[in-house]
mmCIF file of C-alpha atoms in Angstrom:
data_model
loop_
_atom_site.group_PDB
_atom_site.id
_atom_site.type_symbol
_atom_site.label_atom_id
_atom_site.label_comp_id
_atom_site.label_asym_id
_atom_site.label_seq_id
_atom_site.Cartn_x
_atom_site.Cartn_y
_atom_site.Cartn_z
ATOM 1 C CA ASP A 1 14.947 2.830 -5.862
ATOM 2 C CA VAL A 2 14.057 5.860 -4.023
ATOM 3 C CA GLN A 3 14.530 5.054 -0.385
ATOM 4 C CA MET A 4 11.952 6.690 1.687
ATOM 5 C CA THR A 5 13.386 7.954 5.290
ATOM 6 C CA GLN A 6 10.419 8.729 7.751
ATOM 7 C CA SER A 7 10.606 10.227 11.242
ATOM 8 C CA PRO A 8 10.008 9.830 14.266
ATOM 9 C CA SER A 9 9.629 6.143 14.195
ATOM 10 C CA SER A 10 7.031 6.843 17.275
ATOM 11 C CA LEU A 11 5.225 9.067 19.024
ATOM 12 C CA SER A 12 2.965 9.440 22.147
ATOM 13 C CA ALA A 13 0.951 12.553 22.865
ATOM 14 C CA SER A 14 -1.823 13.736 24.216
ATOM 15 C CA VAL A 15 -5.791 13.646 22.970
ATOM 16 C CA GLY A 16 -6.307 17.525 21.401
ATOM 17 C CA ASP A 17 -2.146 17.690 20.269
ATOM 18 C CA ARG A 18 -0.796 18.904 16.940
ATOM 19 C CA VAL A 19 1.402 15.591 16.007
ATOM 20 C CA THR A 20 3.719 15.842 12.706
ATOM 21 C CA ILE A 21 5.507 13.412 11.049
ATOM 22 C CA THR A 22 8.286 13.914 7.811
ATOM 23 C CA CYS A 23 9.367 12.103 5.026
ATOM 24 C CA GLN A 24 12.657 12.298 2.995
ATOM 25 C CA ALA A 25 13.125 10.761 -0.241
ATOM 26 C CA SER A 26 16.379 10.381 -1.511
ATOM 27 C CA GLN A 27 16.318 11.815 -4.693
ATOM 28 C CA ASP A 28 12.999 14.709 -6.067
ATOM 29 C CA ILE A 29 9.830 12.954 -6.489
ATOM 30 C CA SER A 30 8.334 16.257 -6.997
ATOM 31 C CA ASN A 31 4.134 16.026 -5.220
ATOM 32 C CA TYR A 32 4.216 12.088 -5.546
ATOM 33 C CA LEU A 33 3.892 11.565 -2.019
ATOM 34 C CA ASN A 34 1.051 9.795 -0.242
ATOM 35 C CA TRP A 35 0.190 9.309 3.315
ATOM 36 C CA TYR A 36 -1.483 6.058 4.856
ATOM 37 C CA GLN A 37 -3.238 4.926 8.135
ATOM 38 C CA GLU A 38 -2.958 1.302 9.126
ATOM 39 C CA LYS A 39 -4.557 -0.190 12.213
ATOM 40 C CA PRO A 40 -3.851 -3.424 13.263
ATOM 41 C CA GLY A 41 -5.020 -6.261 11.814
ATOM 42 C CA LYS A 42 -6.451 -3.901 8.976
ATOM 43 C CA ALA A 43 -5.519 -2.527 5.702
ATOM 44 C CA PRO A 44 -3.725 0.923 4.924
ATOM 45 C CA ASN A 45 -6.428 3.441 4.635
ATOM 46 C CA LEU A 46 -4.813 6.308 2.513
ATOM 47 C CA LEU A 47 -5.373 9.452 3.750
ATOM 48 C CA ILE A 48 -3.416 12.050 1.691
ATOM 49 C CA TYR A 49 -2.434 12.036 -1.792
ATOM 50 C CA ASP A 50 0.044 13.595 -4.033
ATOM 51 C CA ALA A 51 1.520 15.315 -0.602
ATOM 52 C CA SER A 52 -2.031 17.740 0.213
ATOM 53 C CA ASN A 53 -5.028 16.564 -1.152
ATOM 54 C CA LEU A 54 -7.633 15.080 1.057
ATOM 55 C CA GLU A 55 -8.932 11.342 -0.171
ATOM 56 C CA ARG A 56 -12.635 11.616 0.200
ATOM 57 C CA GLY A 57 -14.033 11.083 3.728
ATOM 58 C CA VAL A 58 -11.106 11.669 5.471
ATOM 59 C CA PRO A 59 -11.656 14.201 7.993
ATOM 60 C CA SER A 60 -10.269 17.669 7.574
ATOM 61 C CA ARG A 61 -7.307 17.343 10.716
ATOM 62 C CA PHE A 62 -5.699 15.527 8.378
ATOM 63 C CA SER A 63 -3.286 17.595 6.441
ATOM 64 C CA GLY A 64 -0.207 17.102 4.048
ATOM 65 C CA SER A 65 2.723 19.201 2.184
ATOM 66 C CA GLY A 66 5.558 19.583 0.981
ATOM 67 C CA SER A 67 8.087 19.259 -2.405
ATOM 68 C CA GLY A 68 10.552 17.861 -3.977
ATOM 69 C CA THR A 69 12.483 15.624 -1.145
ATOM 70 C CA ASP A 70 10.478 16.825 2.208
ATOM 71 C CA PHE A 71 7.502 16.745 3.143
ATOM 72 C CA THR A 72 5.153 16.782 6.130
ATOM 73 C CA PHE A 73 1.432 15.106 7.384
ATOM 74 C CA THR A 74 -0.072 16.790 10.103
ATOM 75 C CA ILE A 75 -2.803 15.659 12.739
ATOM 76 C CA SER A 76 -3.975 19.387 13.779
ATOM 77 C CA SER A 77 -5.597 17.955 17.177
ATOM 78 C CA LEU A 78 -4.752 14.268 17.656
ATOM 79 C CA GLN A 79 -7.876 11.764 18.395
ATOM 80 C CA PRO A 80 -8.326 8.643 20.410
ATOM 81 C CA GLU A 81 -9.361 7.553 17.451
ATOM 82 C CA ASP A 82 -6.242 8.545 15.448
ATOM 83 C CA ILE A 83 -3.493 5.616 17.169
ATOM 84 C CA ALA A 84 -1.682 3.788 14.155
ATOM 85 C CA THR A 85 0.818 3.860 11.683
ATOM 86 C CA TYR A 86 1.619 6.008 9.474
ATOM 87 C CA TYR A 87 3.526 5.628 6.311
ATOM 88 C CA CYS A 88 4.502 7.654 3.754
ATOM 89 C CA GLN A 89 4.723 6.098 0.310
ATOM 90 C CA GLN A 90 5.851 7.719 -3.462
ATOM 91 C CA SER A 91 4.665 7.032 -6.297
ATOM 92 C CA ASP A 92 6.799 8.748 -8.326
ATOM 93 C CA ILE A 93 9.117 5.747 -10.068
ATOM 94 C CA LEU A 94 8.892 2.041 -9.978
ATOM 95 C CA PRO A 95 9.452 0.741 -7.701
ATOM 96 C CA LEU A 96 6.731 2.143 -5.902
ATOM 97 C CA THR A 97 8.532 2.966 -1.497
ATOM 98 C CA PHE A 98 7.044 3.568 1.160
ATOM 99 C CA GLY A 99 9.017 4.978 4.729
ATOM 100 C CA GLY A 100 9.738 2.783 6.961
ATOM 101 C CA GLY A 101 6.230 3.736 9.870
ATOM 102 C CA THR A 102 5.421 6.118 12.309
ATOM 103 C CA LYS A 103 3.438 4.563 15.626
ATOM 104 C CA VAL A 104 1.346 7.132 17.034
ATOM 105 C CA GLU A 105 0.272 6.591 20.935
ATOM 106 C CA ILE A 106 -1.446 8.147 23.221
ATOM 107 C CA LYS A 107 0.745 10.127 26.178
ATOM 108 C CA GLN B 1 -19.470 1.015 -3.466
ATOM 109 C CA VAL B 2 -15.915 0.084 -4.417
ATOM 110 C CA GLN B 3 -14.755 -3.029 -3.097
ATOM 111 C CA LEU B 4 -11.508 -6.261 -3.037
ATOM 112 C CA VAL B 5 -11.982 -9.278 -1.251
ATOM 113 C CA GLN B 6 -8.999 -11.631 -1.169
ATOM 114 C CA SER B 7 -9.071 -15.330 -0.897
ATOM 115 C CA GLY B 8 -8.225 -17.244 2.503
ATOM 116 C CA ALA B 9 -5.308 -17.672 4.770
ATOM 117 C CA GLU B 10 -3.035 -19.848 3.375
ATOM 118 C CA VAL B 11 0.008 -22.490 4.652
ATOM 119 C CA LYS B 12 2.403 -23.491 2.372
ATOM 120 C CA LYS B 13 5.844 -25.652 3.122
ATOM 121 C CA PRO B 14 8.803 -24.016 2.124
ATOM 122 C CA GLY B 15 9.536 -24.261 -2.073
ATOM 123 C CA ALA B 16 6.137 -24.437 -2.457
ATOM 124 C CA SER B 17 4.202 -22.003 -4.515
ATOM 125 C CA VAL B 18 0.636 -19.645 -3.340
ATOM 126 C CA LYS B 19 -2.297 -17.951 -5.561
ATOM 127 C CA VAL B 20 -3.856 -15.363 -4.113
ATOM 128 C CA SER B 21 -7.346 -14.210 -5.673
ATOM 129 C CA CYS B 22 -8.619 -10.472 -5.470
ATOM 130 C CA LYS B 23 -12.256 -9.795 -6.760
ATOM 131 C CA ALA B 24 -13.024 -6.346 -7.830
ATOM 132 C CA SER B 25 -16.508 -5.126 -7.974
ATOM 133 C CA GLY B 26 -18.571 -1.349 -8.086
ATOM 134 C CA TYR B 27 -15.891 0.086 -10.491
ATOM 135 C CA THR B 28 -14.560 -0.844 -14.389
ATOM 136 C CA PHE B 29 -12.146 -3.735 -13.271
ATOM 137 C CA THR B 30 -10.098 -2.884 -16.777
ATOM 138 C CA GLY B 31 -10.226 0.626 -15.618
ATOM 139 C CA TYR B 32 -7.216 0.699 -12.780
ATOM 140 C CA TYR B 33 -3.637 -1.085 -12.307
ATOM 141 C CA MET B 34 -3.867 -3.620 -9.522
ATOM 142 C CA HIS B 35 -0.838 -3.626 -7.142
ATOM 143 C CA TRP B 36 0.336 -6.214 -4.824
ATOM 144 C CA VAL B 37 2.106 -5.252 -1.557
ATOM 145 C CA ARG B 38 2.873 -7.304 1.152
ATOM 146 C CA GLN B 39 3.879 -6.543 5.201
ATOM 147 C CA ALA B 40 6.029 -9.228 7.025
ATOM 148 C CA PRO B 41 4.961 -9.838 10.730
ATOM 149 C CA GLY B 42 5.765 -7.001 12.557
ATOM 150 C CA GLN B 43 7.336 -5.224 9.678
ATOM 151 C CA GLY B 44 6.426 -2.119 6.976
ATOM 152 C CA LEU B 45 4.929 -2.415 3.323
ATOM 153 C CA GLU B 46 6.649 -3.786 0.263
ATOM 154 C CA TRP B 47 5.919 -2.971 -3.168
ATOM 155 C CA MET B 48 5.258 -6.446 -4.958
ATOM 156 C CA GLY B 49 4.271 -5.583 -8.623
ATOM 157 C CA TRP B 50 1.238 -4.088 -10.996
ATOM 158 C CA ILE B 51 -1.051 -5.713 -13.067
ATOM 159 C CA ASN B 52 -3.080 -3.930 -16.318
ATOM 160 C CA PRO B 53 -5.727 -5.914 -16.109
ATOM 161 C CA ASN B 54 -6.516 -4.185 -19.658
ATOM 162 C CA SER B 55 -3.985 -5.004 -21.618
ATOM 163 C CA GLY B 56 -2.209 -8.350 -18.885
ATOM 164 C CA GLY B 57 0.836 -6.200 -18.759
ATOM 165 C CA THR B 58 2.729 -6.020 -15.442
ATOM 166 C CA ASN B 59 5.749 -4.564 -14.033
ATOM 167 C CA TYR B 60 7.564 -6.434 -10.521
ATOM 168 C CA ALA B 61 9.773 -5.405 -8.082
ATOM 169 C CA GLN B 62 13.317 -6.418 -8.920
ATOM 170 C CA LYS B 63 13.037 -8.588 -5.599
ATOM 171 C CA PHE B 64 10.234 -10.534 -6.963
ATOM 172 C CA GLN B 65 11.619 -11.229 -10.632
ATOM 173 C CA GLY B 66 11.324 -14.712 -11.497
ATOM 174 C CA ARG B 67 9.068 -15.773 -8.324
ATOM 175 C CA VAL B 68 6.316 -13.939 -8.916
ATOM 176 C CA THR B 69 3.674 -13.990 -12.155
ATOM 177 C CA MET B 70 -0.070 -11.733 -11.733
ATOM 178 C CA THR B 71 -2.097 -12.494 -13.906
ATOM 179 C CA ARG B 72 -6.207 -11.606 -14.036
ATOM 180 C CA ASP B 73 -9.489 -13.180 -15.407
ATOM 181 C CA THR B 74 -11.344 -9.739 -17.003
ATOM 182 C CA SER B 75 -14.693 -12.285 -16.778
ATOM 183 C CA ILE B 76 -14.541 -12.033 -13.113
ATOM 184 C CA SER B 77 -13.172 -8.974 -12.249
ATOM 185 C CA THR B 78 -10.722 -10.600 -10.284
ATOM 186 C CA ALA B 79 -6.663 -10.772 -10.119
ATOM 187 C CA TYR B 80 -4.508 -13.069 -9.101
ATOM 188 C CA MET B 81 -0.767 -13.310 -7.876
ATOM 189 C CA GLU B 82 1.077 -15.829 -7.192
ATOM 190 C CA LEU B 83 4.721 -16.400 -5.343
ATOM 191 C CA SER B 84 7.001 -19.577 -5.799
ATOM 192 C CA ARG B 85 9.299 -20.841 -4.489
ATOM 193 C CA LEU B 86 8.442 -20.353 -1.264
ATOM 194 C CA ARG B 87 10.942 -19.012 1.832
ATOM 195 C CA SER B 88 10.129 -19.112 5.348
ATOM 196 C CA ASP B 89 10.658 -14.757 4.588
ATOM 197 C CA ASP B 90 7.898 -15.081 2.242
ATOM 198 C CA THR B 91 5.278 -15.118 5.098
ATOM 199 C CA ALA B 92 3.609 -12.048 5.422
ATOM 200 C CA VAL B 93 0.260 -10.952 4.809
ATOM 201 C CA TYR B 94 -0.279 -10.020 0.589
ATOM 202 C CA TYR B 95 -2.937 -7.073 -0.335
ATOM 203 C CA CYS B 96 -4.047 -6.090 -3.332
ATOM 204 C CA ALA B 97 -4.721 -2.306 -4.195
ATOM 205 C CA ARG B 98 -6.173 -0.623 -6.782
ATOM 206 C CA ALA B 99 -4.297 2.783 -7.929
ATOM 207 C CA ARG B 100 -6.189 5.480 -7.964
ATOM 208 C CA GLY B 101 -5.455 6.857 -10.844
ATOM 209 C CA LYS B 102 -7.940 5.437 -13.620
ATOM 210 C CA TYR B 103 -5.883 4.317 -16.422
ATOM 211 C CA SER B 104 -1.912 5.179 -14.308
ATOM 212 C CA SER B 105 0.441 3.023 -13.384
ATOM 213 C CA SER B 106 1.826 5.017 -11.183
ATOM 214 C CA SER B 107 -0.316 6.095 -8.552
ATOM 215 C CA SER B 108 -1.692 6.279 -4.962
ATOM 216 C CA LEU B 109 -3.561 3.292 -3.710
ATOM 217 C CA ASP B 110 -7.128 4.027 -2.398
ATOM 218 C CA TYR B 111 -8.814 0.517 -2.099
ATOM 219 C CA TRP B 112 -7.091 -2.407 -0.672
ATOM 220 C CA GLY B 113 -8.431 -5.361 0.177
ATOM 221 C CA GLN B 114 -8.492 -6.832 3.330
ATOM 222 C CA GLY B 115 -5.521 -9.001 2.697
ATOM 223 C CA THR B 116 -4.352 -12.476 2.808
ATOM 224 C CA LEU B 117 -2.307 -13.957 5.629
ATOM 225 C CA VAL B 118 0.967 -16.472 3.668
ATOM 226 C CA THR B 119 2.325 -18.858 6.281
ATOM 227 C CA VAL B 120 5.288 -20.770 4.993
ATOM 228 C CA SER B 121 6.801 -23.544 7.853
ATOM 229 C CA SER B 122 7.580 -26.716 7.455
#
C-alpha cells in the first residue's frame, strides 16, 4: 500500500496568514494526489484533485502543487471558515490511501 | 444537483451484520464508481472499497476481504455496503462517495453521502 505522510498534524495561524501543509507518498504517484477539507460532523469536501486542479466552486485561496512523492497544499490567506481538518489522498494505486490529517486552528 | 443520501444510524451487537444504503440522484448512477470510506471516532479516513454500478464489479481493501459486500440496485440508483462479523472497532461513520472521473475506478471523490454512524456495542 502507498503510505501518505502528512505534516504537520496540527497548526495554529492568524486570519490572513499563509498556511502550508505537506504530504509525502511512499512511492511515485505521479500527480494523483487530492486534498479534502473536513469540518466537524460533516462529510469531507474535495478541494483539489490531481495535485493542482481546483474543484468547482472552491475559493481560489486554496491551491495545490507537486508531483511524484512530494506535494504541498496552500491556503493563501486563512479565513475563519477554513477551520477544519485537511486530508491528502492518493488515487494512483488501489487501495486508495489518506494522510493522517492536519487540523487547522485560528490563533 | 448530485446527491448521495445514506440510511440512518445503526446500533449493532458484536458478531452481527450491518447494511448501509446510499441513494444517488442528479446524475447517471451507472456512469461513476461508488466508493465506501469509513472514519472511526477521532480518527482519519479509511478506504473500504468500490463498486462499479454498471457491471456490479467490486474491489475491496484487503483488510475487509471476507467481511464486506458491496452491491447495487440500478433500478433505484442505490448502492449498498454490508459489513459482517462486526467488532467494537468497526464503530465508525461510514460514507459512500462518488468517483470524480466517469468510468474511473481510481479517482478523487467528488460527492459524499452525509455519513451513517454504526455503533457496535454489547
